[in-house]
CSV table of C-alpha atoms in Angstrom, one decimal:
chain,number,residue,atom,x,y,z
A,1,MET,CA,89.5,57.7,26.4
A,2,PRO,CA,89.2,61.5,26.7
A,3,LYS,CA,92.5,63.1,27.5
A,4,ILE,CA,91.5,64.6,30.9
A,5,VAL,CA,90.2,62.0,33.2
A,6,ASP,CA,89.8,62.3,37.0
A,7,HIS,CA,91.7,59.2,38.0
A,8,GLU,CA,90.0,58.9,41.4
A,9,GLU,CA,86.6,59.6,40.0
A,10,ARG,CA,87.0,56.9,37.3
A,11,ARG,CA,88.2,54.3,39.9
A,12,ARG,CA,85.2,55.1,42.0
A,13,GLU,CA,82.9,54.6,39.0
A,14,ILE,CA,84.4,51.2,38.3
A,15,ALA,CA,84.2,50.3,41.9
A,16,ASN,CA,80.5,51.2,41.9
A,17,VAL,CA,80.0,48.8,38.9
A,18,ALA,CA,81.8,46.1,40.8
A,19,LEU,CA,79.4,46.6,43.8
A,20,ASP,CA,76.4,46.3,41.5
A,21,LEU,CA,77.8,43.0,40.2
A,22,ILE,CA,78.3,41.8,43.8
A,23,ALA,CA,74.7,42.7,44.7
A,24,ASN,CA,73.3,40.8,41.7
A,25,ALA,CA,75.6,37.8,41.5
A,26,GLY,CA,78.2,37.8,44.4
A,27,THR,CA,81.9,38.5,44.5
A,28,SER,CA,82.7,35.8,42.0
A,29,ALA,CA,81.1,38.0,39.3
A,30,VAL,CA,83.8,40.6,39.7
A,31,THR,CA,86.3,40.0,37.0
A,32,PHE,CA,87.9,42.4,34.5
A,33,ARG,CA,85.7,41.0,31.8
A,34,GLY,CA,82.5,41.1,34.0
A,35,VAL,CA,83.1,44.7,34.9
A,36,ALA,CA,83.9,45.6,31.3
A,37,GLU,CA,80.6,44.0,30.1
A,38,ALA,CA,78.6,45.7,32.8
A,39,SER,CA,80.2,49.1,32.4
A,40,GLY,CA,80.8,49.5,28.7
A,41,TRP,CA,84.5,50.3,29.3
A,42,SER,CA,87.0,47.9,27.8
A,43,ALA,CA,88.9,45.4,29.9
A,44,GLY,CA,92.0,47.4,28.9
A,45,VAL,CA,90.7,50.6,30.4
A,46,ILE,CA,89.8,48.7,33.6
A,47,GLY,CA,93.4,47.3,33.6
A,48,HIS,CA,94.7,50.8,33.4
A,49,TYR,CA,93.0,51.7,36.7
A,50,PHE,CA,93.5,48.3,38.6
A,51,LYS,CA,96.5,46.0,38.7
A,52,ASN,CA,94.5,42.8,39.0
A,53,ARG,CA,91.2,41.3,40.3
A,54,HIS,CA,92.3,41.6,43.9
A,55,ASP,CA,93.0,45.3,43.5
A,56,LEU,CA,89.5,45.7,41.9
A,57,LEU,CA,87.8,43.9,44.8
A,58,PHE,CA,89.7,45.8,47.4
A,59,ALA,CA,88.6,49.1,45.7
A,60,ALA,CA,85.0,47.7,46.0
A,61,LEU,CA,85.6,47.2,49.7
A,62,THR,CA,87.0,50.7,50.2
A,63,ARG,CA,84.1,52.1,48.1
A,64,ALA,CA,81.5,50.2,50.2
A,65,ALA,CA,83.0,51.5,53.4
A,66,GLU,CA,83.0,55.0,52.0
A,67,LEU,CA,79.4,54.8,50.9
A,68,SER,CA,78.4,53.4,54.3
A,69,GLY,CA,80.2,56.2,56.0
A,70,GLU,CA,78.4,58.8,53.8
A,71,HIS,CA,75.0,57.2,54.6
A,72,GLN,CA,75.8,57.1,58.3
A,73,ARG,CA,76.8,60.8,58.4
A,74,SER,CA,73.7,61.8,56.4
A,75,ILE,CA,71.5,59.8,58.9
A,76,ALA,CA,73.2,61.5,61.8
A,77,ASN,CA,72.7,64.9,60.3
A,78,THR,CA,69.0,64.3,59.5
A,79,PHE,CA,67.7,62.4,62.5
A,80,GLU,CA,68.6,62.2,66.2
A,81,GLY,CA,68.6,59.9,69.2
A,82,ARG,CA,66.8,56.6,68.9
A,83,GLN,CA,65.7,57.1,65.3
A,84,ALA,CA,69.3,57.9,64.2
A,85,LEU,CA,70.5,54.9,66.2
A,86,GLU,CA,68.1,52.5,64.5
A,87,TRP,CA,68.8,53.8,61.0
A,88,ILE,CA,72.6,53.7,61.5
A,89,LEU,CA,72.4,50.0,62.6
A,90,GLU,CA,69.9,49.1,59.8
A,91,GLU,CA,72.2,50.8,57.3
A,92,GLU,CA,74.3,47.7,57.3
A,93,LEU,CA,71.5,45.1,57.0
A,94,PRO,CA,71.2,43.5,53.5
A,95,VAL,CA,67.6,44.8,53.0
A,96,ASP,CA,68.1,46.2,49.5
A,97,ASN,CA,70.6,45.7,46.7
A,98,ARG,CA,73.0,48.4,47.8
A,99,ARG,CA,73.2,47.0,51.3
A,100,LEU,CA,73.3,43.4,50.0
A,101,ALA,CA,76.5,44.3,48.1
A,102,LEU,CA,77.9,45.9,51.3
A,103,ALA,CA,77.2,42.8,53.4
A,104,ARG,CA,78.7,40.5,50.7
A,105,ILE,CA,81.9,42.4,50.2
A,106,PHE,CA,82.5,42.7,53.9
A,107,VAL,CA,82.0,39.0,54.6
A,108,PHE,CA,84.3,38.3,51.7
A,109,TYR,CA,87.0,40.4,53.3
A,110,TYR,CA,86.4,39.4,56.9
A,111,ALA,CA,87.9,36.0,55.9
A,112,GLU,CA,91.0,37.7,54.4
A,113,ALA,CA,91.5,40.1,57.3
A,114,GLY,CA,93.3,37.3,59.2
A,115,THR,CA,96.2,37.2,56.7
A,116,ASP,CA,96.3,40.6,55.0
A,117,PRO,CA,97.2,43.6,57.2
A,118,ALA,CA,95.8,46.1,54.6
A,119,VAL,CA,92.5,44.4,54.7
A,120,ARG,CA,92.5,44.1,58.5
A,121,GLN,CA,93.2,47.8,58.7
A,122,GLU,CA,90.3,48.7,56.3
A,123,ILE,CA,87.9,46.4,58.2
A,124,ASP,CA,89.0,47.8,61.6
A,125,LYS,CA,88.5,51.4,60.4
A,126,TYR,CA,85.1,50.6,59.1
A,127,LEU,CA,83.9,48.9,62.3
A,128,ARG,CA,85.4,51.6,64.5
A,129,ARG,CA,83.6,54.3,62.5
A,130,TRP,CA,80.3,52.4,62.7
A,131,ARG,CA,80.7,51.9,66.5
A,132,ARG,CA,81.5,55.6,66.9
A,133,GLN,CA,78.5,56.8,65.0
A,134,THR,CA,76.3,54.4,67.0
A,135,GLU,CA,77.8,55.6,70.3
A,136,ILE,CA,77.0,59.2,69.4
A,137,ALA,CA,73.4,58.2,68.7
A,138,VAL,CA,73.2,56.2,71.9
A,139,LYS,CA,74.3,59.3,73.9
A,140,GLN,CA,71.7,61.5,72.2
A,141,ALA,CA,69.0,58.9,72.8
A,142,GLN,CA,70.0,58.8,76.5
A,143,ALA,CA,69.9,62.6,76.7
A,144,LEU,CA,66.4,62.6,75.1
A,145,GLY,CA,65.2,60.0,77.7
A,146,ASP,CA,64.7,57.3,75.0
A,147,LEU,CA,67.4,55.0,76.4
A,148,ASP,CA,68.4,53.9,79.9
A,149,PRO,CA,70.9,56.6,81.0
A,150,THR,CA,72.8,54.1,83.2
A,151,LEU,CA,74.0,52.1,80.2
A,152,SER,CA,77.6,52.6,79.0
A,153,PRO,CA,77.3,54.2,75.5
A,154,ALA,CA,80.5,52.6,74.2
A,155,THR,CA,79.5,49.1,75.4
A,156,VAL,CA,76.0,49.3,74.1
A,157,ALA,CA,77.2,50.6,70.8
A,158,ALA,CA,79.8,47.8,70.4
A,159,ASP,CA,77.1,45.2,71.3
A,160,LEU,CA,74.5,46.6,68.9
A,161,VAL,CA,77.0,46.8,66.1
A,162,ALA,CA,78.0,43.2,66.7
A,163,TYR,CA,74.3,42.2,66.7
A,164,ALA,CA,73.5,44.0,63.4
A,165,ASP,CA,76.7,42.6,61.8
A,166,GLY,CA,75.8,39.0,62.9
A,167,LEU,CA,72.2,39.4,61.5
A,168,SER,CA,73.6,40.8,58.3
A,169,ILE,CA,76.1,38.0,57.8
A,170,GLN,CA,73.7,35.2,58.8
A,171,ALA,CA,70.9,36.5,56.6
A,172,LEU,CA,73.3,35.8,53.6
A,173,PHE,CA,73.0,32.0,54.4
A,174,ASN,CA,69.5,31.8,55.7
A,175,ASP,CA,66.5,32.7,53.7
A,176,ASP,CA,64.1,32.8,56.7
A,177,LEU,CA,66.3,35.3,58.4
A,178,MET,CA,66.7,37.3,55.2
A,179,SER,CA,62.9,37.6,54.8
A,180,ARG,CA,62.5,38.4,58.5
A,181,ILE,CA,64.9,41.4,58.3
A,182,ARG,CA,63.3,42.6,55.1
A,183,LYS,CA,59.8,42.4,56.6
A,184,SER,CA,60.4,44.1,60.0
A,185,SER,CA,63.4,45.4,61.9
A,186,PRO,CA,64.7,43.1,64.6
A,187,ILE,CA,67.0,46.0,65.6
A,188,ARG,CA,64.1,48.1,66.9
A,189,GLU,CA,62.9,45.3,69.1
A,190,TRP,CA,66.4,45.0,70.7
A,191,VAL,CA,66.6,48.8,71.1
A,192,ASP,CA,63.2,48.6,72.9
A,193,LEU,CA,64.9,46.5,75.6
A,194,LEU,CA,67.3,49.4,76.4
A,195,ARG,CA,64.5,51.9,77.3
A,196,PRO,CA,64.7,53.6,80.7
A,197,GLN,CA,63.5,51.4,83.5
A,198,SER,CA,60.6,53.6,84.4
A,199,ASN,CA,58.8,52.9,81.1
A,200,SER,CA,60.3,49.5,80.5
A,201,ARG,CA,58.4,46.8,78.6
B,1,MET,CA,101.3,2.8,58.0
B,2,PRO,CA,99.8,0.0,59.9
B,3,LYS,CA,97.5,-2.2,57.8
B,4,ILE,CA,94.3,-1.6,59.7
B,5,VAL,CA,93.5,2.0,60.1
B,6,ASP,CA,90.2,3.5,60.8
B,7,HIS,CA,90.0,5.9,57.9
B,8,GLU,CA,87.4,8.2,59.4
B,9,GLU,CA,89.3,8.3,62.7
B,10,ARG,CA,92.5,9.2,61.0
B,11,ARG,CA,90.8,12.0,59.0
B,12,ARG,CA,89.4,13.3,62.2
B,13,GLU,CA,92.8,13.3,63.9
B,14,ILE,CA,94.4,15.2,61.0
B,15,ALA,CA,91.5,17.7,61.0
B,16,ASN,CA,92.2,18.2,64.8
B,17,VAL,CA,95.8,19.1,64.0
B,18,ALA,CA,94.6,21.5,61.3
B,19,LEU,CA,92.3,23.2,63.9
B,20,ASP,CA,95.3,23.5,66.3
B,21,LEU,CA,97.3,25.2,63.5
B,22,ILE,CA,94.3,27.6,62.8
B,23,ALA,CA,94.1,28.5,66.5
B,24,ASN,CA,97.8,29.3,66.7
B,25,ALA,CA,98.5,30.9,63.4
B,26,GLY,CA,95.3,31.2,61.3
B,27,THR,CA,94.0,29.3,58.3
B,28,SER,CA,97.1,30.2,56.2
B,29,ALA,CA,99.1,27.8,58.4
B,30,VAL,CA,97.0,24.8,57.1
B,31,THR,CA,99.1,23.2,54.3
B,32,PHE,CA,100.1,19.6,53.8
B,33,ARG,CA,103.6,20.4,54.9
B,34,GLY,CA,102.4,22.4,58.0
B,35,VAL,CA,100.1,19.6,59.1
B,36,ALA,CA,102.8,17.1,58.5
B,37,GLU,CA,105.3,19.0,60.7
B,38,ALA,CA,102.7,19.5,63.5
B,39,SER,CA,101.4,15.9,63.4
B,40,GLY,CA,104.5,13.7,62.8
B,41,TRP,CA,102.7,12.0,59.8
B,42,SER,CA,104.3,12.5,56.4
B,43,ALA,CA,102.8,14.8,53.8
B,44,GLY,CA,102.3,11.6,51.8
B,45,VAL,CA,100.1,10.1,54.5
B,46,ILE,CA,98.1,13.3,54.7
B,47,GLY,CA,97.8,13.2,50.9
B,48,HIS,CA,96.4,9.7,51.2
B,49,TYR,CA,93.5,11.1,53.3
B,50,PHE,CA,92.9,14.5,51.6
B,51,LYS,CA,92.9,15.4,47.9
B,52,ASN,CA,94.2,18.9,48.4
B,53,ARG,CA,94.5,21.8,50.8
B,54,HIS,CA,90.9,22.8,50.2
B,55,ASP,CA,89.7,19.3,51.1
B,56,LEU,CA,91.8,19.5,54.3
B,57,LEU,CA,90.4,22.9,55.3
B,58,PHE,CA,86.8,21.7,54.6
B,59,ALA,CA,87.5,18.7,56.9
B,60,ALA,CA,88.6,21.2,59.5
B,61,LEU,CA,85.3,23.1,59.1
B,62,THR,CA,83.2,19.9,59.3
B,63,ARG,CA,85.2,18.8,62.4
B,64,ALA,CA,84.8,22.3,64.0
B,65,ALA,CA,81.0,22.0,63.5
B,66,GLU,CA,81.0,18.5,64.9
B,67,LEU,CA,83.0,19.5,68.0
B,68,SER,CA,80.8,22.5,68.6
B,69,GLY,CA,77.7,20.3,68.3
B,70,GLU,CA,79.2,17.8,70.8
B,71,HIS,CA,79.9,20.7,73.3
B,72,GLN,CA,76.4,22.1,72.8
B,73,ARG,CA,74.8,18.7,73.5
B,74,SER,CA,76.9,18.2,76.5
B,75,ILE,CA,76.0,21.6,77.9
B,76,ALA,CA,72.3,20.9,77.3
B,77,ASN,CA,72.6,17.6,79.1
B,78,THR,CA,74.4,19.1,82.1
B,79,PHE,CA,72.7,22.4,82.6
B,80,GLU,CA,69.3,23.8,82.1
B,81,GLY,CA,67.4,27.0,81.3
B,82,ARG,CA,69.3,30.3,81.5
B,83,GLN,CA,72.6,28.7,82.4
B,84,ALA,CA,72.4,26.3,79.4
B,85,LEU,CA,71.4,29.2,77.2
B,86,GLU,CA,74.4,31.3,78.2
B,87,TRP,CA,76.9,28.5,77.8
B,88,ILE,CA,75.5,27.4,74.4
B,89,LEU,CA,76.0,31.0,73.2
B,90,GLU,CA,79.4,31.4,74.8
B,91,GLU,CA,80.5,28.1,73.2
B,92,GLU,CA,81.0,30.0,70.0
B,93,LEU,CA,83.0,33.0,71.4
B,94,PRO,CA,86.8,32.9,70.7
B,95,VAL,CA,87.6,33.0,74.5
B,96,ASP,CA,90.1,30.1,74.3
B,97,ASN,CA,92.3,28.4,71.7
B,98,ARG,CA,89.7,25.7,70.8
B,99,ARG,CA,87.0,28.3,70.2
B,100,LEU,CA,89.4,30.7,68.5
B,101,ALA,CA,90.0,28.0,65.8
B,102,LEU,CA,86.2,27.6,65.5
B,103,ALA,CA,85.6,31.3,65.0
B,104,ARG,CA,88.5,31.6,62.4
B,105,ILE,CA,87.5,28.6,60.4
B,106,PHE,CA,83.9,29.7,60.2
B,107,VAL,CA,84.7,33.3,59.1
B,108,PHE,CA,87.0,31.8,56.5
B,109,TYR,CA,84.2,29.7,55.1
B,110,TYR,CA,81.4,32.4,55.5
B,111,ALA,CA,83.2,34.1,52.6
B,112,GLU,CA,83.1,31.0,50.5
B,113,ALA,CA,79.5,30.1,51.2
B,114,GLY,CA,78.4,32.6,48.6
B,115,THR,CA,79.9,30.6,45.8
B,116,ASP,CA,80.3,27.0,47.0
B,117,PRO,CA,77.0,25.1,47.6
B,118,ALA,CA,78.7,22.4,49.8
B,119,VAL,CA,80.1,25.1,52.1
B,120,ARG,CA,76.8,26.9,52.2
B,121,GLN,CA,75.1,23.7,53.2
B,122,GLU,CA,77.6,23.0,56.0
B,123,ILE,CA,77.4,26.6,57.3
B,124,ASP,CA,73.6,26.5,57.2
B,125,LYS,CA,73.5,23.2,59.0
B,126,TYR,CA,75.8,24.5,61.7
B,127,LEU,CA,73.8,27.7,62.2
B,128,ARG,CA,70.5,25.8,62.3
B,129,ARG,CA,71.7,23.4,64.9
B,130,TRP,CA,73.1,26.3,67.0
B,131,ARG,CA,69.7,28.1,66.8
B,132,ARG,CA,67.8,25.0,67.6
B,133,GLN,CA,69.8,24.3,70.8
B,134,THR,CA,69.5,27.9,71.8
B,135,GLU,CA,65.7,27.8,71.2
B,136,ILE,CA,65.4,24.7,73.5
B,137,ALA,CA,67.3,26.5,76.2
B,138,VAL,CA,65.1,29.6,75.8
B,139,LYS,CA,61.9,27.6,76.2
B,140,GLN,CA,63.4,25.9,79.3
B,141,ALA,CA,64.4,29.2,80.8
B,142,GLN,CA,60.9,30.6,80.2
B,143,ALA,CA,59.3,27.5,81.9
B,144,LEU,CA,61.6,28.1,84.8
B,145,GLY,CA,60.6,31.8,85.1
B,146,ASP,CA,64.0,33.1,84.1
B,147,LEU,CA,63.0,34.6,80.8
B,148,ASP,CA,60.0,36.7,79.7
B,149,PRO,CA,57.3,34.1,78.7
B,150,THR,CA,55.8,36.4,76.1
B,151,LEU,CA,58.9,36.3,73.9
B,152,SER,CA,59.0,34.1,70.8
B,153,PRO,CA,61.7,31.4,71.5
B,154,ALA,CA,62.6,31.0,67.8
B,155,THR,CA,63.0,34.7,67.3
B,156,VAL,CA,65.0,35.3,70.5
B,157,ALA,CA,67.2,32.3,69.6
B,158,ALA,CA,67.9,33.6,66.1
B,159,ASP,CA,68.7,37.1,67.5
B,160,LEU,CA,71.0,35.8,70.3
B,161,VAL,CA,72.9,33.5,67.9
B,162,ALA,CA,73.3,36.5,65.5
B,163,TYR,CA,74.6,38.6,68.3
B,164,ALA,CA,77.0,36.0,69.6
B,165,ASP,CA,78.3,35.3,66.0
B,166,GLY,CA,78.8,39.1,65.4
B,167,LEU,CA,80.7,39.4,68.7
B,168,SER,CA,82.8,36.4,67.8
B,169,ILE,CA,83.7,37.6,64.3
B,170,GLN,CA,84.4,41.2,65.3
B,171,ALA,CA,86.6,40.2,68.2
B,172,LEU,CA,88.9,38.6,65.6
B,173,PHE,CA,89.6,42.2,64.2
B,174,ASN,CA,89.4,44.2,67.4
B,175,ASP,CA,91.7,43.7,70.3
B,176,ASP,CA,89.5,45.7,72.7
B,177,LEU,CA,86.5,43.6,72.0
B,178,MET,CA,88.6,40.4,72.3
B,179,SER,CA,89.8,41.4,75.8
B,180,ARG,CA,86.3,42.4,76.8
B,181,ILE,CA,84.7,39.0,75.9
B,182,ARG,CA,87.6,37.2,77.6
B,183,LYS,CA,87.1,39.3,80.8
B,184,SER,CA,83.4,39.1,81.2
B,185,SER,CA,80.4,37.8,79.2
B,186,PRO,CA,78.5,40.4,77.2
B,187,ILE,CA,76.0,37.6,76.5
B,188,ARG,CA,74.9,37.5,80.1
B,189,GLU,CA,74.1,41.2,80.2
B,190,TRP,CA,71.9,40.8,77.1
B,191,VAL,CA,70.1,37.8,78.4
B,192,ASP,CA,69.5,39.9,81.6
B,193,LEU,CA,67.4,42.2,79.4
B,194,LEU,CA,65.1,39.3,78.5
B,195,ARG,CA,64.0,38.6,82.1
B,196,PRO,CA,60.3,38.6,83.0
B,197,GLN,CA,58.8,42.0,83.3
B,198,SER,CA,57.9,41.6,87.0
B,199,ASN,CA,61.6,41.4,88.0
B,200,SER,CA,63.0,43.4,85.1
B,201,ARG,CA,66.1,45.6,85.6
């Protein structure tokens, strides 16, 4: 190892390797040995940065949430209104390898959130941020005349996030749904239903 | 133990006790000792019916899926169209203790479905049945003029089930969402959006 190593940066790199493994083979592929083989670092180096397998998986969760936050912000800075809204929601669908890892790691931890307060807090933070970004986009879309202005932005945001999350999770167990969300965007059809009354379907 | 015991019936009774424990304290409360204390049977008797804790939890999953199927069928036999549709979807929301146990056990196993083929099969069966019941109700509601007849019943059913599942899972981590789904039904508002165009919002 070089003498000067950015500890946080190295942890982040290892977490990225863990996310790649999750995308390709699921959470069970994340072991010290598996990450060592995939990254070229030794299991000893990985053990220097992570206490145990749980610590490594939790770093992958935190990294996945961080990546998703970065993508959401970049969408919000590039697009506006309805387009931003759809992209922010689609950001969490497992339509490519990056987002498949995200969906898998979150489902893995959803189950643990019931018993582990640190996990629950991380999941809650992630969902709150996703809802908040969605709500901002809903308000913009309403101001632009793309969405019914009488709808409550907070309620619509919570509902759309629940819908996208449900799609994302169920696609992991159902090949038909997975191929459907990869072919077209069910999100856009639902957002269509929220257009202003005057030009409704 | 009495000499003549209906093995399946006893397993079912023990699985019911496990589901009660899950509703009250989460999946971590399901241990041989915990079930023994809650049921009055000894841990030895429970060990006679289940190999280990995993076997017991899997029985709770199977039982939850069975109960939810029974409720869905009974709704379909009692109500029709839009009312049946809404009730079938709300059947899976954690709005009371019975349904809270259901939501918790399914989230617990969603995480395992990635690595355990038996779990994946059970989850897939459960979701398929839920979609099928929903699709039947959508078709009825369309025939009765309560839902837009141009919508694809299979697609709408898959989307509504994903939405209800997302709400159900996220409510486990978010108290605001939990109190919202217990106060009113977000499902009904979404189904409203699917009414025929002529009398749309």
